[in-house]
């Protein structure tokens, strides 16, 4: 049985929701392995729109088991609200189809406040976070003072863990002139919600081993994009987790040999939300056109996305870093009206040509893209399901991307609708 990891090959927002939904229909288990409720996946099934932030995409399908792995940071209140919201749309959610790792770390109210305090104080140096406490929660995890799902089982243990984490956070809050957090109030709130979280709690590593023994098909669902990876992205303008495919193993508790195929979701142009370098960004009418036709607004924050030409150098680099076997090209139809389309194939830095994205943010902000130009196709591709029916110029652009980035294109999306997909190869059947 194939186990597949789905990752974003750019800065996120590549259209993973549609592809993951299509794959989740074939999978038995769908697992989130990193990030928090800062990620947003939009699914449209039978005319009903689901906006998922923390729940895996498999949750909206019957007879699928959805898993939140140990690599995810969980805001327990946000999770309960999301479960209620999805249930109101007729989706059944219970212990039989949702599992939360007992080792998952919790996002608490002081994490959200610290996120906001830092962003507001940063001015022009702000990162552009979603202000949901993700980064501060991961900091506490690495600092070994975090509250985990399993800590909710015992009031005595929770009291001790809160004592430890609040010593740290209240010292910082005092220094910033902010009101300190009261342990007893927070403990009471956590104990009140604990039963709702603990009923889903299980050792995920053990469950995955059982799934593998039963030959279940597992889909590992990534959030954000590789260029937001804390090690391999545009640091410091990144998220606080590892978004590369290999973190599917550490974020769930299975070995890398559990992964059989890595699918990179890749937009036919480039977008970015928040601050940070963006070599091919367009601040002109074409950038506006891409944003309008592509409906480029964040699922979670509704923030307008920055838009630009396809950056082949970046995608080629993320394919190598994440071991991507094939790419699902999305939003091809957004380019239908353009006379000319460009793809970045090199950069210029300090008068010299380079063929990779440099690690230093100073260099990332200085590089200038070098483009290869392609004639547009000036006709509608929306809804096409067979590659032979695409305009010749569209096919040429697709094949040029495939050749340049060095990974096979497994599918091409020609509209937001799940059915409007040109399937070249099915990762579950290779």
CSV table of C-alpha atoms in Angstrom, one decimal:
chain,number,residue,atom,x,y,z
A,1,UNK,CA,0.0,0.0,0.0
A,2,UNK,CA,1.2,3.5,-0.8
A,3,UNK,CA,1.6,6.1,1.9
A,4,UNK,CA,1.8,9.6,0.5
A,5,UNK,CA,3.0,13.0,1.9
A,6,UNK,CA,1.5,16.1,0.4
A,7,UNK,CA,3.5,19.4,0.8
A,8,UNK,CA,3.3,22.8,-0.6
A,9,UNK,CA,6.3,23.6,-2.8
A,10,UNK,CA,6.1,27.4,-2.5
A,11,UNK,CA,5.0,29.8,0.3
A,12,UNK,CA,1.7,27.9,1.0
A,13,UNK,CA,-1.7,28.6,-0.5
A,14,UNK,CA,-0.9,26.4,-3.5
A,15,UNK,CA,-4.3,24.8,-3.5
A,16,UNK,CA,-3.5,21.8,-1.3
A,17,UNK,CA,-7.1,21.5,0.0
A,18,UNK,CA,-8.5,20.4,-3.4
A,19,UNK,CA,-5.7,17.9,-4.1
A,20,UNK,CA,-5.8,16.5,-0.5
A,21,UNK,CA,-9.5,16.1,-0.7
A,22,UNK,CA,-9.2,14.1,-3.9
A,23,UNK,CA,-6.5,11.9,-2.4
A,24,UNK,CA,-8.3,11.5,0.9
A,25,UNK,CA,-11.2,9.9,-0.9
A,26,UNK,CA,-8.8,7.1,-1.8
A,27,UNK,CA,-6.9,7.0,1.6
A,28,UNK,CA,-8.0,5.3,4.7
A,29,UNK,CA,-6.1,7.5,7.2
A,30,UNK,CA,-5.4,11.3,6.9
A,31,UNK,CA,-2.8,12.8,9.2
A,32,UNK,CA,-1.8,16.4,10.0
A,33,UNK,CA,1.9,16.4,11.1
A,34,UNK,CA,2.9,20.0,11.7
A,35,UNK,CA,1.6,23.6,12.1
A,36,UNK,CA,-1.4,24.7,13.9
A,37,UNK,CA,-4.7,26.5,13.2
A,38,UNK,CA,-2.7,29.1,11.2
A,39,UNK,CA,-3.1,26.8,8.2
A,40,UNK,CA,-6.3,26.9,6.1
A,41,UNK,CA,-7.6,24.3,3.7
A,42,UNK,CA,-10.8,25.0,1.7
A,43,UNK,CA,-12.8,22.0,0.5
A,44,UNK,CA,-15.9,22.2,-1.7
A,45,UNK,CA,-17.8,18.9,-1.7
A,46,UNK,CA,-21.3,18.5,-3.2
A,47,UNK,CA,-21.7,22.2,-3.2
A,48,UNK,CA,-20.8,22.6,0.5
A,49,UNK,CA,-17.7,24.6,1.4
A,50,UNK,CA,-15.6,23.5,4.4
A,51,UNK,CA,-12.9,25.7,5.8
A,52,UNK,CA,-10.6,23.6,7.9
A,53,UNK,CA,-7.8,25.0,10.0
A,54,UNK,CA,-6.7,22.3,12.4
A,55,UNK,CA,-8.8,19.2,11.4
A,56,UNK,CA,-7.3,17.0,8.7
A,57,UNK,CA,-9.1,17.1,5.4
A,58,UNK,CA,-10.3,13.5,5.7
A,59,UNK,CA,-12.7,14.5,8.5
A,60,UNK,CA,-15.4,15.6,6.0
A,61,UNK,CA,-15.5,12.1,4.4
A,62,UNK,CA,-17.2,9.0,5.7
A,63,UNK,CA,-15.3,6.0,6.8
A,64,UNK,CA,-12.0,7.9,7.1
A,65,UNK,CA,-9.9,8.2,10.2
A,66,UNK,CA,-8.3,11.7,10.8
A,67,UNK,CA,-5.3,12.1,13.0
A,68,UNK,CA,-3.6,15.2,14.6
A,69,UNK,CA,0.0,14.2,15.1
A,70,UNK,CA,2.5,15.1,17.8
A,71,UNK,CA,4.1,17.7,15.5
A,72,UNK,CA,1.0,19.9,15.6
A,73,UNK,CA,0.4,22.6,18.2
A,74,UNK,CA,-3.2,22.5,19.3
A,75,UNK,CA,-5.3,25.4,20.6
A,76,UNK,CA,-7.9,23.3,22.5
A,77,UNK,CA,-10.6,26.0,22.4
A,78,UNK,CA,-10.1,26.6,18.6
A,79,UNK,CA,-10.2,22.9,18.0
A,80,UNK,CA,-13.5,22.5,19.9
A,81,UNK,CA,-15.0,25.4,18.0
A,82,UNK,CA,-13.9,24.0,14.7
A,83,UNK,CA,-15.4,20.6,15.5
A,84,UNK,CA,-18.7,22.3,16.4
A,85,UNK,CA,-18.6,24.3,13.2
A,86,UNK,CA,-18.0,21.3,11.0
A,87,UNK,CA,-20.6,19.2,12.8
A,88,UNK,CA,-23.2,21.9,12.0
A,89,UNK,CA,-22.6,21.2,8.3
A,90,UNK,CA,-23.7,17.6,8.9
A,91,UNK,CA,-20.3,16.0,9.4
A,92,UNK,CA,-20.0,13.2,12.0
A,93,UNK,CA,-17.0,13.7,14.3
A,94,UNK,CA,-16.3,11.3,17.2
A,95,UNK,CA,-13.7,9.1,18.8
A,96,UNK,CA,-14.2,6.6,16.0
A,97,UNK,CA,-12.9,9.0,13.3
A,98,UNK,CA,-10.7,11.5,15.1
A,99,UNK,CA,-7.5,10.9,17.0
A,100,UNK,CA,-5.3,13.5,18.7
A,101,UNK,CA,-1.7,12.6,19.7
A,102,UNK,CA,-1.3,12.6,23.5
A,103,UNK,CA,2.1,14.2,22.9
A,104,UNK,CA,0.7,17.2,21.0
A,105,UNK,CA,1.6,20.5,22.5
A,106,UNK,CA,-1.1,23.1,23.5
A,107,UNK,CA,-1.5,26.7,22.5
A,108,UNK,CA,-2.6,28.7,25.5
A,109,UNK,CA,-4.0,32.2,25.8
A,110,UNK,CA,-0.7,33.7,26.7
A,111,UNK,CA,0.9,32.3,23.5
A,112,UNK,CA,-1.7,34.2,21.4
A,113,UNK,CA,-1.1,37.4,23.4
A,114,UNK,CA,2.7,37.1,23.1
A,115,UNK,CA,2.3,36.7,19.3
A,116,UNK,CA,0.4,39.9,19.1
A,117,UNK,CA,2.7,41.8,21.4
A,118,UNK,CA,5.8,40.9,19.4
A,119,UNK,CA,4.2,41.6,16.0
A,120,UNK,CA,2.9,45.0,17.2
A,121,UNK,CA,6.3,45.9,18.7
A,122,UNK,CA,8.3,44.8,15.6
A,123,UNK,CA,7.1,47.6,13.3
A,124,UNK,CA,8.8,47.3,9.9
A,125,UNK,CA,10.5,44.2,11.1
A,126,UNK,CA,7.3,42.2,11.7
A,127,UNK,CA,7.2,38.6,10.4
A,128,UNK,CA,3.6,38.7,9.3
A,129,UNK,CA,2.3,35.9,11.6
A,130,UNK,CA,-1.3,35.0,11.9
A,131,UNK,CA,-1.2,36.1,15.6
A,132,UNK,CA,-2.6,32.7,16.7
A,133,UNK,CA,0.2,31.8,19.1
A,134,UNK,CA,1.9,29.2,16.9
A,135,UNK,CA,5.4,30.5,17.3
A,136,UNK,CA,5.4,31.0,21.1
A,137,UNK,CA,3.9,27.6,21.5
A,138,UNK,CA,6.7,25.9,19.5
A,139,UNK,CA,9.2,28.0,21.6
A,140,UNK,CA,7.8,26.5,24.8
A,141,UNK,CA,7.9,23.0,23.2
A,142,UNK,CA,11.6,23.4,22.4
A,143,UNK,CA,12.2,25.0,25.8
A,144,UNK,CA,10.7,21.9,27.5
A,145,UNK,CA,8.2,23.8,29.4
A,146,UNK,CA,5.1,23.2,27.2
A,147,UNK,CA,1.7,21.8,28.3
A,148,UNK,CA,0.9,18.7,26.3
A,149,UNK,CA,-2.5,16.9,25.8
A,150,UNK,CA,-1.5,14.2,28.2
A,151,UNK,CA,-0.9,16.8,30.9
A,152,UNK,CA,-4.7,17.4,31.1
A,153,UNK,CA,-5.3,14.0,32.7
A,154,UNK,CA,-4.1,15.0,36.1
A,155,UNK,CA,-4.9,18.2,38.0
A,156,UNK,CA,-1.7,17.8,40.1
A,157,UNK,CA,0.5,17.4,37.1
A,158,UNK,CA,-1.2,20.2,35.2
A,159,UNK,CA,-0.7,22.5,38.2
A,160,UNK,CA,3.1,21.8,38.2
A,161,UNK,CA,3.4,22.2,34.4
A,162,UNK,CA,1.5,25.5,34.5
A,163,UNK,CA,3.8,26.7,37.3
A,164,UNK,CA,6.8,26.0,35.2
A,165,UNK,CA,5.6,27.7,32.0
A,166,UNK,CA,4.1,30.7,33.8
A,167,UNK,CA,7.4,31.5,35.6
A,168,UNK,CA,8.9,32.0,32.1
A,169,UNK,CA,6.0,33.9,30.6
A,170,UNK,CA,5.1,36.1,33.5
A,171,UNK,CA,8.7,37.3,33.8
A,172,UNK,CA,8.6,38.4,30.2
A,173,UNK,CA,5.2,40.0,30.7
A,174,UNK,CA,6.3,41.9,33.7
A,175,UNK,CA,9.3,43.2,31.7
A,176,UNK,CA,6.9,44.4,29.0
A,177,UNK,CA,4.6,46.0,31.5
A,178,UNK,CA,1.8,43.5,30.8
A,179,UNK,CA,-0.5,42.0,33.3
A,180,UNK,CA,0.7,38.6,34.6
A,181,UNK,CA,-1.4,35.4,34.0
A,182,UNK,CA,-3.2,33.8,36.9
A,183,UNK,CA,-2.5,30.1,37.2
A,184,UNK,CA,-5.7,29.1,38.9
A,185,UNK,CA,-7.9,30.7,36.4
A,186,UNK,CA,-6.1,29.1,33.5
A,187,UNK,CA,-6.0,25.7,35.2
A,188,UNK,CA,-9.7,25.9,35.8
A,189,UNK,CA,-10.4,26.7,32.2
A,190,UNK,CA,-8.2,23.9,31.0
A,191,UNK,CA,-9.7,21.3,33.3
A,192,UNK,CA,-13.1,22.3,32.1
A,193,UNK,CA,-12.2,21.6,28.5
A,194,UNK,CA,-10.0,18.6,29.2
A,195,UNK,CA,-12.6,15.9,28.8
A,196,UNK,CA,-13.5,17.2,25.3
A,197,UNK,CA,-9.9,16.9,24.2
A,198,UNK,CA,-8.8,13.8,26.1
A,199,UNK,CA,-11.5,11.6,24.7
A,200,UNK,CA,-9.7,11.8,21.3
A,201,UNK,CA,-6.2,11.3,22.8
A,202,UNK,CA,-4.2,8.3,21.8
A,203,UNK,CA,-0.6,7.3,21.2
A,204,UNK,CA,-0.4,8.1,17.5
A,205,UNK,CA,2.9,6.3,16.9
A,206,UNK,CA,1.2,3.1,18.0
A,207,UNK,CA,-1.9,3.7,15.9
A,208,UNK,CA,0.2,4.3,12.8
A,209,UNK,CA,2.0,1.0,13.4
A,210,UNK,CA,-1.3,-0.7,13.6
A,211,UNK,CA,-2.6,1.0,10.5
A,212,UNK,CA,0.5,-0.1,8.6
A,213,UNK,CA,0.1,-3.7,9.7
A,214,UNK,CA,-3.4,-3.6,8.4
A,215,UNK,CA,-2.1,-2.3,5.0
A,216,UNK,CA,-4.1,0.9,5.3
A,217,UNK,CA,-3.4,3.8,2.9
A,218,UNK,CA,-2.1,6.8,4.8
A,219,UNK,CA,-2.1,10.3,3.6
A,220,UNK,CA,0.1,12.7,5.5
A,221,UNK,CA,-1.2,16.3,5.0
A,222,UNK,CA,1.3,19.1,5.2
A,223,UNK,CA,0.4,22.7,6.1
A,224,UNK,CA,1.9,26.0,4.8
A,225,UNK,CA,4.7,25.6,2.2
A,226,UNK,CA,8.4,24.5,2.1
A,227,UNK,CA,9.6,28.1,1.7
A,228,UNK,CA,8.1,28.8,5.1
A,229,UNK,CA,10.1,25.9,6.7
A,230,UNK,CA,12.0,27.1,9.8
A,231,UNK,CA,15.2,25.6,8.5
A,232,UNK,CA,14.9,25.8,4.7
A,233,UNK,CA,12.6,28.8,4.2
A,234,UNK,CA,13.1,32.5,3.9
A,235,UNK,CA,14.2,32.9,7.5
A,236,UNK,CA,13.2,34.8,9.6
A,237,UNK,CA,10.1,35.3,7.6
A,238,UNK,CA,9.0,31.7,8.1
A,239,UNK,CA,6.6,29.6,10.2
A,240,UNK,CA,7.8,27.9,13.4
A,241,UNK,CA,7.7,24.3,12.3
A,242,UNK,CA,9.4,22.1,9.7
A,243,UNK,CA,7.1,22.0,6.6
A,244,UNK,CA,9.3,19.7,4.5
A,245,UNK,CA,8.1,16.1,3.8
A,246,UNK,CA,10.5,14.5,6.2
A,247,UNK,CA,8.8,16.1,9.1
A,248,UNK,CA,5.8,13.8,8.4
A,249,UNK,CA,7.9,11.1,10.1
A,250,UNK,CA,8.9,13.0,13.2
A,251,UNK,CA,5.5,14.8,13.5
A,252,UNK,CA,3.6,11.5,13.7
A,253,UNK,CA,6.0,8.9,15.1
A,254,UNK,CA,6.8,6.7,12.2
A,255,UNK,CA,10.0,6.0,10.3
A,256,UNK,CA,10.9,7.7,6.9
A,257,UNK,CA,10.5,4.2,5.3
A,258,UNK,CA,6.7,4.7,5.9
A,259,UNK,CA,6.7,7.3,3.2
A,260,UNK,CA,6.4,6.0,-0.4
A,261,UNK,CA,5.7,9.1,-2.4
A,262,UNK,CA,6.0,12.9,-1.9
A,263,UNK,CA,3.6,15.1,-3.9
A,264,UNK,CA,4.4,18.8,-4.1
A,265,UNK,CA,1.4,21.1,-4.7
A,266,UNK,CA,2.6,23.8,-7.0
A,267,UNK,CA,0.8,26.9,-8.2
A,268,UNK,CA,1.2,27.9,-11.9
A,269,UNK,CA,2.3,31.3,-10.7
A,270,UNK,CA,3.6,32.4,-7.2
A,271,UNK,CA,1.9,34.0,-4.2
A,272,UNK,CA,2.9,34.9,-0.7
A,273,UNK,CA,1.1,36.1,2.4
A,274,UNK,CA,2.8,38.3,4.9
A,275,UNK,CA,6.2,39.8,4.9
A,276,UNK,CA,9.5,38.6,3.5
A,277,UNK,CA,11.5,38.3,0.2
A,278,UNK,CA,9.6,37.6,-3.0
A,279,UNK,CA,11.8,37.9,-6.1
A,280,UNK,CA,9.1,37.6,-8.8
A,281,UNK,CA,6.5,39.8,-7.1
A,282,UNK,CA,4.4,42.0,-9.5
A,283,UNK,CA,3.2,45.4,-8.2
A,284,UNK,CA,1.4,46.1,-11.5
A,285,UNK,CA,-1.8,45.4,-13.3
A,286,UNK,CA,-0.7,41.8,-13.9
A,287,UNK,CA,-0.2,41.2,-10.2
A,288,UNK,CA,-3.7,42.6,-9.6
A,289,UNK,CA,-5.1,40.4,-12.3
A,290,UNK,CA,-3.6,37.3,-10.9
A,291,UNK,CA,-4.9,38.2,-7.4
A,292,UNK,CA,-8.4,38.9,-8.7
A,293,UNK,CA,-8.8,35.9,-11.1
A,294,UNK,CA,-7.1,33.6,-8.5
A,295,UNK,CA,-9.2,34.8,-5.6
A,296,UNK,CA,-6.0,35.3,-3.6
A,297,UNK,CA,-7.1,35.9,-0.1
A,298,UNK,CA,-6.1,33.8,2.9
A,299,UNK,CA,-8.5,31.1,4.1
A,300,UNK,CA,-7.7,31.8,7.8
A,301,UNK,CA,-6.9,35.5,7.8
A,302,UNK,CA,-8.6,36.8,4.6
A,303,UNK,CA,-5.4,38.7,4.0
A,304,UNK,CA,-4.7,39.7,0.4
A,305,UNK,CA,-1.9,37.6,-1.1
A,306,UNK,CA,1.1,39.1,-2.9
A,307,UNK,CA,1.3,37.7,-6.5
A,308,UNK,CA,4.0,37.2,-9.1
A,309,UNK,CA,5.4,35.1,-11.9
A,310,UNK,CA,6.3,31.4,-11.4
A,311,UNK,CA,9.7,31.1,-9.8
A,312,UNK,CA,11.2,27.9,-11.3
A,313,UNK,CA,14.5,28.3,-9.3
A,314,UNK,CA,12.6,28.3,-6.0
A,315,UNK,CA,10.4,25.3,-6.9
A,316,UNK,CA,13.4,23.3,-8.2
A,317,UNK,CA,15.1,24.0,-4.9
A,318,UNK,CA,12.2,22.9,-2.8
A,319,UNK,CA,11.8,19.7,-4.8
A,320,UNK,CA,15.4,18.8,-4.0
A,321,UNK,CA,15.1,19.7,-0.3
A,322,UNK,CA,11.8,17.8,0.2
A,323,UNK,CA,12.4,14.9,-2.0
A,324,UNK,CA,9.4,15.6,-4.1
A,325,UNK,CA,8.5,12.8,-6.6
A,326,UNK,CA,5.8,14.6,-8.5
A,327,UNK,CA,3.9,17.9,-8.6
A,328,UNK,CA,0.3,18.8,-8.9
A,329,UNK,CA,0.1,22.0,-10.8
A,330,UNK,CA,-2.8,24.2,-9.7
A,331,UNK,CA,-4.6,27.3,-11.0
A,332,UNK,CA,-3.5,27.1,-14.6
A,333,UNK,CA,-6.8,28.7,-15.7
A,334,UNK,CA,-5.8,31.9,-13.8
A,335,UNK,CA,-3.3,32.6,-16.6
A,336,UNK,CA,-5.8,32.3,-19.4
A,337,UNK,CA,-6.1,36.0,-20.2
A,338,UNK,CA,-2.4,36.9,-20.3
A,339,UNK,CA,-0.6,37.8,-23.6
A,340,UNK,CA,2.7,36.7,-22.2
A,341,UNK,CA,3.7,34.5,-19.3
A,342,UNK,CA,7.1,34.5,-17.6
A,343,UNK,CA,9.1,31.9,-15.6
A,344,UNK,CA,12.1,32.8,-13.5
A,345,UNK,CA,15.0,30.6,-14.5
A,346,UNK,CA,18.0,32.4,-12.8
A,347,UNK,CA,18.8,35.3,-10.5
A,348,UNK,CA,21.2,38.2,-10.7
A,349,UNK,CA,23.1,39.1,-7.5
A,350,UNK,CA,25.8,41.7,-7.4
A,351,UNK,CA,26.1,41.6,-11.1
A,352,UNK,CA,26.5,37.8,-11.3
A,353,UNK,CA,24.1,35.1,-12.3
A,354,UNK,CA,23.2,32.4,-9.8
A,355,UNK,CA,21.0,29.4,-10.2
A,356,UNK,CA,19.8,28.9,-6.6
A,357,UNK,CA,18.0,30.9,-3.9
A,358,UNK,CA,20.6,32.1,-1.4
A,359,UNK,CA,20.1,31.5,2.3
A,360,UNK,CA,20.9,35.0,3.6
A,361,UNK,CA,17.8,37.3,3.7
A,362,UNK,CA,20.0,40.3,2.7
A,363,UNK,CA,20.8,38.4,-0.6
A,364,UNK,CA,17.2,37.2,-1.0
A,365,UNK,CA,16.0,40.9,-0.9
A,366,UNK,CA,18.7,41.9,-3.4
A,367,UNK,CA,18.4,39.3,-6.1
A,368,UNK,CA,16.7,40.2,-9.5
A,369,UNK,CA,14.9,37.5,-11.5
A,370,UNK,CA,15.9,36.5,-14.9
A,371,UNK,CA,12.9,35.3,-17.0
A,372,UNK,CA,12.1,33.0,-19.8
A,373,UNK,CA,9.1,34.3,-21.7
A,374,UNK,CA,6.2,32.2,-23.0
A,375,UNK,CA,3.4,33.3,-25.3
A,376,UNK,CA,0.0,33.1,-23.6
A,377,UNK,CA,-2.9,31.0,-24.9
A,378,UNK,CA,-5.6,33.6,-24.6
A,379,UNK,CA,-8.4,31.0,-24.4
A,380,UNK,CA,-10.3,29.4,-21.6
A,381,UNK,CA,-8.9,26.3,-20.0
A,382,UNK,CA,-11.4,26.2,-17.2
A,383,UNK,CA,-12.9,22.8,-16.7
A,384,UNK,CA,-10.6,20.9,-19.2
A,385,UNK,CA,-10.0,17.4,-18.0
A,386,UNK,CA,-7.7,16.0,-20.7
A,387,UNK,CA,-4.2,17.4,-21.4
A,388,UNK,CA,-4.6,16.9,-25.1
A,389,UNK,CA,-7.5,19.4,-25.1
A,390,UNK,CA,-5.3,22.2,-23.6
A,391,UNK,CA,-4.1,24.9,-26.0
A,392,UNK,CA,-0.7,24.2,-27.4
A,393,UNK,CA,0.9,27.2,-25.6
A,394,UNK,CA,-0.5,26.0,-22.3
A,395,UNK,CA,1.0,22.5,-22.9
A,396,UNK,CA,4.3,24.1,-23.8
A,397,UNK,CA,4.3,26.1,-20.5
A,398,UNK,CA,3.5,23.0,-18.5
A,399,UNK,CA,6.2,20.9,-20.1
A,400,UNK,CA,8.7,23.7,-19.7
A,401,UNK,CA,8.0,23.8,-15.9
A,402,UNK,CA,8.3,20.0,-15.7
A,403,UNK,CA,11.6,20.0,-17.5
A,404,UNK,CA,13.1,22.9,-15.5
A,405,UNK,CA,12.1,21.8,-12.0
A,406,UNK,CA,13.1,18.2,-12.6
A,407,UNK,CA,9.9,16.5,-11.3
A,408,UNK,CA,7.0,14.9,-13.2
A,409,UNK,CA,3.7,16.8,-13.3
A,410,UNK,CA,1.2,14.3,-12.0
A,411,UNK,CA,-1.9,16.4,-12.4
A,412,UNK,CA,-3.0,19.9,-13.6
A,413,UNK,CA,-5.9,21.8,-12.0
A,414,UNK,CA,-8.1,23.9,-14.3
A,415,UNK,CA,-10.6,25.3,-11.8
A,416,UNK,CA,-11.3,25.2,-8.0
A,417,UNK,CA,-13.7,22.3,-8.6
A,418,UNK,CA,-12.3,19.0,-7.7
A,419,UNK,CA,-13.6,17.3,-10.9
A,420,UNK,CA,-11.8,19.9,-13.1
A,421,UNK,CA,-8.4,18.1,-12.9
A,422,UNK,CA,-6.2,16.6,-15.6
A,423,UNK,CA,-4.9,13.4,-14.1
A,424,UNK,CA,-1.6,12.2,-15.5
A,425,UNK,CA,-0.7,9.8,-12.8
A,426,UNK,CA,-2.3,8.8,-9.5
A,427,UNK,CA,0.3,8.7,-6.7
A,428,UNK,CA,-1.7,5.9,-4.9
A,429,UNK,CA,-1.5,3.7,-8.0
A,430,UNK,CA,2.2,4.1,-9.0
